[in-house]
Amino acid sequence: MVLTGLILFPIVAAIVIPFLKGGKTVRFYTLIVGLIEIGLSIPLITEFKPGAGFQFVEKVKWIPSLGLNYYVGVDGISILMILLTVFLLPLTVLCSWTYIKKRVKEFHVALLLTTAACIGLFSVLNLVLFYIFWEAMLIPMFLIIAVWGGPRKKYASVKFFLYTLAGSVLLLVAIIAFYKSAGTFSIPELMKHKFGLTFQIFTFLAMALAFAIKVPMFPFHTWLPAAHVEAPTAGSVILASVLLKMGTYGFLRLCLPLAPEASVTLAPLMIVLSVISIIYGGFVALGQTDIKKLIAYSSVAHMGFVTLGIFMFNFRGIEGALMQMLNHGITTGALFMLVGALYERSHSREIEDNLGLSKYMPIYIGFFLLFALSSFAFPGTNSFVGEMLVLIGTFAKDVPLGLAVIPGALLAAAYMLRLTLKLAWGEPSKAKDWKDLTLREIVMLLPLAFFVIYIGVAPGIFLKTIDPSIKTLITHVEKNSNGKLINRHIIPSYGERQ
């Protein structure tokens, strides 16, 4: 009942909120709910056995006439995403503590429902439930942007909604096609079926478009900067840290296992889009004057590394992609929290309005520097691990391709260093009367800073968790790609190196 508890507890907790009195009570209540949710997830950490397939499985008949079951479980691909989602819940409450002043109850209800939907999506093993949670996330996130967003919140929320809905429709078409062809919605059962190449290409393209929009990959990225800029801080954190991962998770959970031959056949298209995302996202981020927009476009580039690693179809590439999904969630979430804290002081996200902070806000700049270093994958930080693994996987597959994405890594260093230097030492500074980070803000940033360093210097425990599932996935694709994928670049997994 661990997974069901993690999904249901935030929903039940959200039902209680309308009966609470006062915004302060609601904030403390939701914070405690977030901490209890972390407690409920501890069995996932202590009892999960790498390489043992799907674990914590719960299967209950739902609509027998359609073969529909409530079916959940976790493996090495999904467990880190679930833990990241749970871990971020109390932090998003803390970063909204003073920012959200109106409709406090409704905001925290939306926060809890979004969390429940995301945990559900990362744990379900049934296509219908996957689609339900995919859609369920859309409504509270739309409201978070539309109600508590900035001046152009209506434009941003509608654009986010329409883009995601367009992808959802195609995802639904693919799900129906799978059921018509195999007579089941069970993902493990569908993995045992061998579908024809034409069918696989059709379903792959339908699912890939939905996932590419969510990642987002070029040219489906245009909803992201608007949503990030207009969303409140917690909305930006959830968007960057969790929602974007739903797209890349979809590639790993559905596209590769259910349409392996089509995934290999269409990999060149996905690789080209990934490389364009990396270079384009980097160049556009370099030209931004709005800090939130800069970080939003940097996400397009970072997530490009994730999709690139996935479609390398070698061990190191997918290993790096999964680590980069986790690391981007930690680092970019922290950067958006810092931008939110700065906006509460300066009431502007323009770089030129937030110069010279090092003298007046040294703690702030210290945190910003750490997360900026992580953002461009400085050695010793968490992102270095993921990005380096993706590059190793890329060079192992194709040297010219590896060289093609190197400028993306350099662009990341250029725009993050430019931003950090201006914020720290730029003149003239208006920061004289601004207070440095409060204890609440330090508390919400410290856990993220810890993981930036811990993963950067000791990623072994995370690699040990994900590696067996990656190996299983690659073996499945190789076995079912009709000879199109002959992986000549298999590198020993973490466990095999010991």
Coordinates of C-alpha atoms in Angstrom, one line a residue:
M1 CA 0.0 0.0 0.0
V2 CA 3.0 2.3 -0.1
L3 CA 2.3 3.7 -3.6
T4 CA -1.4 4.0 -3.0
G5 CA -0.7 5.8 0.2
L6 CA 1.6 8.3 -1.5
I7 CA -1.1 9.0 -4.2
L8 CA -4.1 9.1 -1.9
F9 CA -2.7 11.0 1.1
P10 CA -2.3 14.4 -0.6
I11 CA -5.8 14.0 -2.1
V12 CA -7.3 13.3 1.3
A13 CA -5.3 16.1 2.8
A14 CA -6.5 18.5 0.1
I15 CA -10.1 17.7 1.0
V16 CA -9.5 18.8 4.6
I17 CA -8.1 22.2 3.6
P18 CA -11.4 24.0 2.9
F19 CA -12.4 23.4 6.6
L20 CA -9.3 25.1 8.0
K21 CA -9.3 28.7 9.2
G22 CA -6.7 31.2 8.3
G23 CA -3.9 31.3 5.7
K24 CA -1.2 30.6 8.3
T25 CA -3.0 27.4 9.5
V26 CA -3.3 26.2 5.9
R27 CA 0.4 26.8 5.3
F28 CA 1.5 24.9 8.4
Y29 CA -1.0 22.1 7.7
T30 CA 0.3 21.7 4.1
L31 CA 3.9 21.8 5.3
I32 CA 3.2 19.0 7.8
V33 CA 1.4 17.0 5.1
G34 CA 4.5 17.4 2.9
L35 CA 6.7 16.1 5.7
I36 CA 4.4 13.2 6.4
E37 CA 4.4 12.4 2.7
I38 CA 8.2 12.2 2.9
G39 CA 7.8 9.8 5.8
L40 CA 5.4 7.6 3.8
S41 CA 8.0 7.3 1.0
I42 CA 10.8 6.0 3.3
P43 CA 9.9 2.3 2.5
L44 CA 10.7 3.1 -1.1
I45 CA 14.3 4.0 0.0
T46 CA 14.9 1.3 2.5
E47 CA 13.1 -1.7 0.9
F48 CA 13.7 -1.1 -2.9
K49 CA 16.0 -3.8 -4.4
P50 CA 17.8 -2.7 -7.6
G51 CA 17.2 -5.2 -10.4
A52 CA 14.2 -6.9 -9.0
G53 CA 11.9 -5.6 -11.6
F54 CA 8.7 -3.8 -10.6
Q55 CA 8.3 -3.6 -6.9
F56 CA 5.7 -2.4 -4.4
V57 CA 3.2 -3.7 -7.0
E58 CA -0.5 -3.3 -6.3
K59 CA -3.0 -4.8 -8.7
V60 CA -6.8 -4.6 -8.1
K61 CA -9.6 -5.3 -10.5
W62 CA -11.3 -2.1 -11.6
I63 CA -13.5 -2.6 -14.7
P64 CA -13.1 -6.3 -15.4
S65 CA -15.2 -6.2 -18.6
L66 CA -12.6 -3.9 -20.2
G67 CA -9.7 -5.7 -18.5
L68 CA -9.0 -2.5 -16.5
N69 CA -7.0 -2.9 -13.3
Y70 CA -5.6 -0.5 -10.8
Y71 CA -2.0 -1.4 -11.4
V72 CA 1.0 0.4 -9.8
G73 CA 4.6 -0.4 -9.2
V74 CA 8.1 1.1 -9.3
D75 CA 11.4 0.2 -10.9
G76 CA 14.7 1.9 -11.1
I77 CA 13.4 4.2 -13.9
S78 CA 10.5 5.6 -11.8
I79 CA 11.6 5.5 -8.2
L80 CA 13.9 8.6 -8.4
M81 CA 11.1 10.6 -10.0
I82 CA 8.6 9.7 -7.3
L83 CA 11.1 10.5 -4.5
L84 CA 11.9 13.9 -6.2
T85 CA 8.2 14.7 -6.4
V86 CA 7.6 13.9 -2.7
F87 CA 10.8 15.7 -1.6
L88 CA 9.7 18.9 -3.4
L89 CA 6.3 19.2 -1.8
P90 CA 7.3 20.8 1.5
L91 CA 9.8 23.0 -0.3
T92 CA 7.1 24.4 -2.6
V93 CA 5.0 25.2 0.4
L94 CA 7.9 27.1 2.0
C95 CA 8.7 29.0 -1.2
S96 CA 5.1 30.1 -1.4
W97 CA 4.9 31.2 2.3
T98 CA 4.8 34.9 1.7
Y99 CA 4.4 35.0 -2.1
I100 CA 0.8 33.7 -2.1
K101 CA -1.5 36.1 -0.4
K102 CA -4.9 35.5 -2.1
R103 CA -7.0 32.3 -2.2
V104 CA -4.4 30.5 0.0
K105 CA -6.7 27.5 0.6
E106 CA -7.3 26.9 -3.1
F107 CA -3.6 27.3 -3.9
H108 CA -2.5 24.6 -1.4
V109 CA -5.3 22.3 -2.6
A110 CA -3.9 22.7 -6.2
L111 CA -0.4 22.0 -4.9
L112 CA -1.4 18.8 -3.2
L113 CA -3.5 17.6 -6.2
T114 CA -0.6 18.3 -8.6
T115 CA 1.7 16.3 -6.4
A116 CA -0.7 13.3 -6.2
A117 CA -1.2 13.3 -10.0
C118 CA 2.5 13.3 -10.6
I119 CA 3.2 10.5 -8.2
G120 CA 0.4 8.6 -9.8
L121 CA 1.8 9.0 -13.2
F122 CA 5.3 7.9 -12.2
S123 CA 3.9 4.7 -10.6
V124 CA 1.1 3.4 -12.8
L125 CA 1.6 0.4 -15.0
N126 CA -1.7 0.7 -16.8
L127 CA -2.2 2.9 -19.9
V128 CA -5.6 4.2 -19.0
L129 CA -4.4 5.2 -15.5
F130 CA -1.3 6.8 -17.1
Y131 CA -3.6 8.9 -19.3
I132 CA -5.9 9.8 -16.3
F133 CA -3.0 11.0 -14.2
W134 CA -1.5 12.8 -17.2
E135 CA -4.7 14.7 -17.7
A136 CA -5.4 15.1 -13.9
M137 CA -2.1 17.1 -13.6
L138 CA -3.3 19.6 -16.2
I139 CA -6.1 21.1 -14.3
P140 CA -4.4 22.1 -11.0
M141 CA -1.3 23.3 -12.9
F142 CA -3.5 25.4 -15.2
L143 CA -5.2 27.0 -12.2
I144 CA -1.8 27.7 -10.5
I145 CA -0.7 29.7 -13.5
A146 CA -4.1 31.2 -14.3
V147 CA -5.1 32.3 -10.8
W148 CA -1.8 33.1 -9.0
G149 CA 0.3 34.0 -12.1
G150 CA 1.7 37.3 -13.3
P151 CA 0.2 40.0 -15.6
R152 CA -0.1 37.8 -18.6
K153 CA -1.3 34.7 -16.7
K154 CA -4.4 34.1 -18.9
Y155 CA -2.3 34.0 -22.1
A156 CA 0.3 31.7 -20.5
S157 CA -2.2 29.4 -18.9
V158 CA -4.3 29.0 -22.0
K159 CA -1.2 28.4 -24.1
F160 CA 0.0 25.8 -21.6
F161 CA -3.4 24.1 -21.6
L162 CA -3.8 24.0 -25.4
Y163 CA -0.3 22.7 -26.1
T164 CA -0.6 19.9 -23.4
L165 CA -4.2 19.1 -24.5
A166 CA -3.2 18.7 -28.2
G167 CA -0.5 16.2 -27.1
S168 CA -3.0 14.4 -24.8
V169 CA -5.4 13.8 -27.6
L170 CA -2.7 12.0 -29.7
L171 CA -1.6 10.0 -26.6
L172 CA -5.2 8.8 -26.2
V173 CA -5.3 7.7 -29.8
A174 CA -2.2 5.7 -29.3
I175 CA -3.6 4.1 -26.1
I176 CA -6.8 3.1 -27.9
A177 CA -4.7 1.6 -30.8
F178 CA -2.7 -0.5 -28.3
Y179 CA -5.9 -1.8 -26.7
K180 CA -7.5 -2.6 -30.1
S181 CA -4.4 -4.5 -31.2
A182 CA -3.5 -6.3 -28.0
G183 CA -6.6 -6.3 -25.9
T184 CA -5.0 -5.0 -22.8
F185 CA -4.0 -1.8 -21.1
S186 CA -1.3 -3.4 -19.0
I187 CA 2.1 -2.0 -19.8
P188 CA 4.1 -5.1 -18.8
E189 CA 1.6 -7.2 -20.8
L190 CA 2.0 -4.9 -23.8
M191 CA 5.8 -5.2 -23.7
K192 CA 5.4 -8.9 -24.4
H193 CA 3.5 -8.3 -27.7
K194 CA 5.3 -7.8 -31.0
F195 CA 3.6 -5.1 -33.0
G196 CA 4.3 -4.5 -36.7
L197 CA 6.7 -1.7 -37.7
T198 CA 3.9 0.4 -39.3
F199 CA 1.8 0.2 -36.2
Q200 CA 4.8 1.0 -34.0
I201 CA 5.7 4.1 -36.1
F202 CA 2.1 5.3 -35.8
T203 CA 1.9 4.9 -32.1
F204 CA 5.4 6.1 -31.5
L205 CA 4.7 9.4 -33.3
A206 CA 1.4 9.9 -31.5
M207 CA 3.0 9.3 -28.1
A208 CA 6.3 11.1 -28.9
L209 CA 4.5 14.3 -29.9
A210 CA 2.7 14.4 -26.5
F211 CA 5.9 13.7 -24.7
A212 CA 8.0 16.2 -26.8
I213 CA 5.5 19.0 -26.0
K214 CA 5.8 18.2 -22.3
V215 CA 9.7 18.0 -22.3
P216 CA 9.6 20.4 -24.2
M217 CA 11.7 19.7 -27.4
F218 CA 12.2 22.2 -30.2
P219 CA 9.9 23.2 -31.9
F220 CA 7.3 22.5 -29.3
H221 CA 8.8 24.6 -26.6
T222 CA 7.1 27.9 -27.0
W223 CA 4.6 27.4 -24.2
L224 CA 7.4 27.0 -21.6
P225 CA 8.9 30.5 -21.3
A226 CA 5.5 32.1 -21.0
A227 CA 4.3 29.5 -18.4
H228 CA 7.5 29.9 -16.3
V229 CA 7.5 33.7 -16.4
E230 CA 3.9 34.1 -15.4
A231 CA 3.7 31.2 -12.9
P232 CA 4.2 31.8 -9.2
T233 CA 7.4 30.5 -7.8
A234 CA 6.0 27.2 -6.7
G235 CA 4.4 26.7 -10.1
S236 CA 7.8 27.3 -11.8
V237 CA 9.4 24.9 -9.4
I238 CA 6.9 22.1 -10.1
L239 CA 7.0 22.8 -13.9
A240 CA 10.8 22.6 -14.1
S241 CA 11.4 19.9 -11.5
V242 CA 8.6 17.5 -12.1
L243 CA 6.3 18.2 -15.1
L244 CA 9.0 18.4 -17.7
K245 CA 10.2 15.0 -16.5
M246 CA 6.8 13.5 -17.3
G247 CA 7.7 13.9 -21.0
T248 CA 11.1 12.2 -20.8
Y249 CA 9.7 9.6 -18.4
G250 CA 7.0 8.9 -21.1
F251 CA 9.7 8.1 -23.7
L252 CA 11.4 5.7 -21.3
R253 CA 8.2 4.0 -19.9
L254 CA 6.1 3.9 -23.1
C255 CA 7.9 4.7 -26.4
L256 CA 11.0 2.6 -26.0
P257 CA 9.3 -0.5 -24.3
L258 CA 6.1 -0.6 -26.5
A259 CA 7.5 0.6 -29.8
P260 CA 11.1 -0.5 -29.7
E261 CA 11.7 -1.0 -33.4
A262 CA 10.0 2.4 -34.3
S263 CA 12.1 4.0 -31.5
V264 CA 15.3 2.8 -33.2
T265 CA 14.0 3.6 -36.7
L266 CA 13.0 7.2 -35.7
A267 CA 16.0 7.8 -33.4
P268 CA 17.8 10.0 -35.9
L269 CA 14.8 12.4 -35.9
M270 CA 14.8 12.5 -32.1
I271 CA 18.5 13.1 -32.0
V272 CA 18.4 16.0 -34.5
L273 CA 15.6 17.6 -32.4
S274 CA 17.6 17.1 -29.2
V275 CA 20.7 18.7 -30.7
I276 CA 18.7 21.7 -32.0
S277 CA 17.1 22.0 -28.5
I278 CA 20.5 22.1 -26.9
I279 CA 22.1 24.7 -29.2
Y280 CA 18.9 26.8 -29.7
G281 CA 18.0 26.8 -26.0
G282 CA 21.6 27.9 -25.1
F283 CA 21.7 30.7 -27.7
V284 CA 18.3 32.1 -26.7
A285 CA 19.1 31.9 -23.0
L286 CA 22.2 33.9 -23.7
G287 CA 20.2 36.8 -25.1
Q288 CA 17.6 37.0 -22.3
T289 CA 17.3 40.0 -19.9
D290 CA 14.6 38.4 -17.7
I291 CA 16.1 35.9 -15.2
K292 CA 13.1 33.6 -15.3
K293 CA 13.1 33.5 -19.1
L294 CA 16.8 32.8 -19.1
I295 CA 16.4 29.8 -16.8
A296 CA 13.3 28.6 -18.8
Y297 CA 15.3 28.6 -22.0
S298 CA 18.2 26.9 -20.2
S299 CA 15.7 24.1 -19.4
V300 CA 15.0 23.6 -23.1
A301 CA 18.8 23.0 -23.6
H302 CA 19.2 20.8 -20.5
M303 CA 16.2 18.6 -21.3
G304 CA 17.7 18.3 -24.8
F305 CA 20.6 16.5 -23.2
V306 CA 18.1 14.1 -21.6
T307 CA 16.4 13.2 -24.8
L308 CA 19.7 12.9 -26.6
G309 CA 20.9 10.4 -24.0
I310 CA 17.7 8.4 -24.2
F311 CA 18.0 8.0 -28.0
M312 CA 21.6 7.0 -27.9
F313 CA 20.3 3.5 -27.0
N314 CA 23.5 2.7 -25.1
F315 CA 23.9 2.2 -21.4
R316 CA 25.8 5.3 -20.5
G317 CA 23.5 7.6 -22.5
I318 CA 20.3 6.4 -20.8
E319 CA 22.0 6.3 -17.4
G320 CA 23.1 10.0 -17.9
A321 CA 19.6 10.9 -19.1
L322 CA 18.0 9.5 -15.9
M323 CA 20.6 11.2 -13.7
Q324 CA 20.1 14.5 -15.6
M325 CA 16.3 14.2 -15.1
L326 CA 16.9 14.1 -11.3
N327 CA 19.6 16.7 -11.3
H328 CA 17.7 19.2 -13.4
G329 CA 14.8 18.9 -11.0
I330 CA 17.0 19.7 -8.1
T331 CA 19.1 22.5 -9.6
T332 CA 16.5 24.3 -11.7
G333 CA 13.9 24.1 -8.9
A334 CA 16.4 25.8 -6.6
L335 CA 17.2 28.5 -9.2
F336 CA 13.5 29.3 -9.6
M337 CA 13.2 29.5 -5.8
L338 CA 16.0 32.0 -5.7
V339 CA 14.5 34.0 -8.5
G340 CA 11.2 34.1 -6.5
A341 CA 13.0 35.2 -3.4
L342 CA 14.7 38.0 -5.3
Y343 CA 11.4 39.1 -7.0
E344 CA 9.8 39.5 -3.6
R345 CA 12.5 42.0 -2.7
S346 CA 13.0 43.9 -6.0
H347 CA 9.6 43.3 -7.7
S348 CA 11.4 42.8 -10.9
R349 CA 12.9 39.8 -12.7
E350 CA 15.1 42.0 -15.1
I351 CA 18.8 41.4 -14.6
E352 CA 19.5 45.1 -14.7
D353 CA 17.2 45.7 -11.7
N354 CA 18.9 43.1 -9.5
L355 CA 22.6 44.0 -9.7
G356 CA 25.3 44.0 -7.1
L357 CA 23.9 41.6 -4.5
S358 CA 27.2 40.2 -3.2
K359 CA 27.7 43.2 -0.8
Y360 CA 24.2 43.2 0.7
M361 CA 23.0 39.6 0.2
P362 CA 26.1 37.4 0.5
I363 CA 24.1 34.3 1.6
Y364 CA 21.8 34.7 -1.5
I365 CA 24.8 35.0 -3.8
G366 CA 26.5 32.0 -2.2
F367 CA 23.5 29.8 -2.9
F368 CA 23.0 31.3 -6.4
L369 CA 26.7 30.6 -7.3
L370 CA 26.4 26.9 -6.2
F371 CA 23.2 26.3 -8.2
A372 CA 24.6 28.2 -11.2
L373 CA 27.8 26.0 -11.2
S374 CA 25.5 23.0 -11.1
S375 CA 23.4 24.4 -13.9
F376 CA 26.3 24.4 -16.3
A377 CA 27.6 21.1 -15.0
F378 CA 30.7 22.2 -13.2
P379 CA 32.8 19.2 -11.9
G380 CA 31.9 18.2 -8.4
T381 CA 28.2 19.2 -8.8
N382 CA 25.3 16.9 -9.6
S383 CA 24.7 18.0 -13.1
F384 CA 28.3 17.2 -14.1
V385 CA 27.5 13.5 -13.5
G386 CA 24.4 13.4 -15.7
E387 CA 25.8 15.6 -18.5
M388 CA 29.1 13.8 -18.6
L389 CA 27.4 10.4 -18.8
V390 CA 25.2 11.6 -21.7
L391 CA 28.4 13.0 -23.5
I392 CA 30.2 9.7 -22.9
G393 CA 27.2 7.8 -24.4
T394 CA 27.0 10.2 -27.3
F395 CA 30.7 10.0 -28.2
A396 CA 30.6 6.2 -27.8
K397 CA 27.8 6.2 -30.4
D398 CA 29.1 8.8 -32.8
V399 CA 32.1 11.1 -32.4
P400 CA 30.9 13.9 -34.7
L401 CA 27.6 13.9 -32.9
G402 CA 29.4 14.3 -29.6
L403 CA 31.4 17.2 -31.0
A404 CA 28.1 18.8 -32.2
V405 CA 26.7 19.2 -28.7
I406 CA 29.8 20.5 -27.0
P407 CA 28.9 24.1 -27.9
G408 CA 25.7 23.6 -25.9
A409 CA 27.7 22.9 -22.8
L410 CA 29.9 26.0 -23.4
L411 CA 26.8 28.1 -24.0
A412 CA 25.4 27.0 -20.6
A413 CA 28.6 28.2 -18.9
A414 CA 28.5 31.5 -20.8
Y415 CA 24.9 32.5 -19.9
M416 CA 25.0 31.3 -16.3
L417 CA 28.4 32.9 -15.5
R418 CA 27.2 36.2 -17.2
L419 CA 24.1 36.1 -15.1
T420 CA 25.9 35.3 -11.8
L421 CA 28.6 37.9 -12.3
K422 CA 26.0 40.6 -13.0
L423 CA 23.9 39.6 -10.0
A424 CA 26.9 39.5 -7.7
W425 CA 28.9 42.5 -8.8
G426 CA 26.9 44.5 -11.3
E427 CA 26.5 48.3 -10.8
P428 CA 24.5 50.4 -10.0
S429 CA 23.0 48.3 -7.2
K430 CA 19.6 48.8 -5.8
A431 CA 20.0 46.1 -3.2
K432 CA 21.1 48.4 -0.3
D433 CA 17.7 48.1 1.5
W434 CA 17.0 44.5 0.6
K435 CA 17.3 41.8 3.4
D436 CA 19.4 38.7 2.8
L437 CA 17.7 35.3 2.8
T438 CA 15.5 34.6 5.8
L439 CA 15.8 31.4 7.9
R440 CA 12.8 30.0 6.1
E441 CA 14.4 30.5 2.7
I442 CA 17.7 29.0 3.8
V443 CA 15.9 26.0 5.2
M444 CA 14.2 25.4 1.8
L445 CA 17.4 25.7 -0.1
L446 CA 19.7 23.7 2.1
P447 CA 18.4 20.2 1.2
L448 CA 18.7 21.1 -2.5
A449 CA 22.3 22.4 -2.0
F450 CA 23.1 19.1 -0.1
F451 CA 22.0 17.0 -3.0
V452 CA 23.9 19.1 -5.5
I453 CA 27.1 18.3 -3.7
Y454 CA 26.3 14.8 -2.6
I455 CA 25.3 13.5 -6.0
G456 CA 28.3 15.4 -7.5
V457 CA 30.8 13.6 -5.4
A458 CA 29.1 10.3 -4.6
P459 CA 26.6 9.4 -7.3
G460 CA 27.1 5.6 -6.7
I461 CA 24.0 4.9 -4.7
F462 CA 21.8 6.6 -7.4
L463 CA 23.5 4.7 -10.2
K464 CA 23.2 1.5 -8.4
T465 CA 19.5 2.0 -8.1
I466 CA 18.8 2.8 -11.7
D467 CA 21.4 0.7 -13.6
P468 CA 19.7 -2.7 -13.6
S469 CA 16.4 -1.3 -14.9
I470 CA 18.3 0.6 -17.7
K471 CA 20.1 -2.7 -18.7
T472 CA 16.7 -4.5 -18.8
L473 CA 15.3 -1.7 -21.0
I474 CA 18.2 -1.7 -23.4
T475 CA 18.1 -5.5 -23.6
H476 CA 14.4 -5.4 -24.4
V477 CA 14.8 -2.8 -27.2
E478 CA 17.7 -4.7 -28.7
K479 CA 15.7 -8.0 -28.6
N480 CA 12.7 -6.4 -30.2
S481 CA 14.2 -4.0 -32.7
N482 CA 14.4 -6.6 -35.5
G483 CA 18.1 -6.4 -35.7
K484 CA 18.2 -2.7 -36.1
L485 CA 19.8 -2.0 -32.8
I486 CA 23.1 -3.9 -32.3
N487 CA 24.6 -2.2 -29.3
R488 CA 28.3 -2.4 -29.8
H489 CA 29.0 0.1 -27.1
I490 CA 27.6 -1.5 -24.0
I491 CA 29.6 -0.3 -21.1
P492 CA 29.5 -2.2 -17.7
S493 CA 26.9 -0.9 -15.3
Y494 CA 27.7 0.4 -11.8
G495 CA 27.1 -3.0 -10.2
E496 CA 29.3 -4.8 -12.8
R497 CA 32.2 -2.5 -12.2
Q498 CA 32.4 -3.4 -8.5

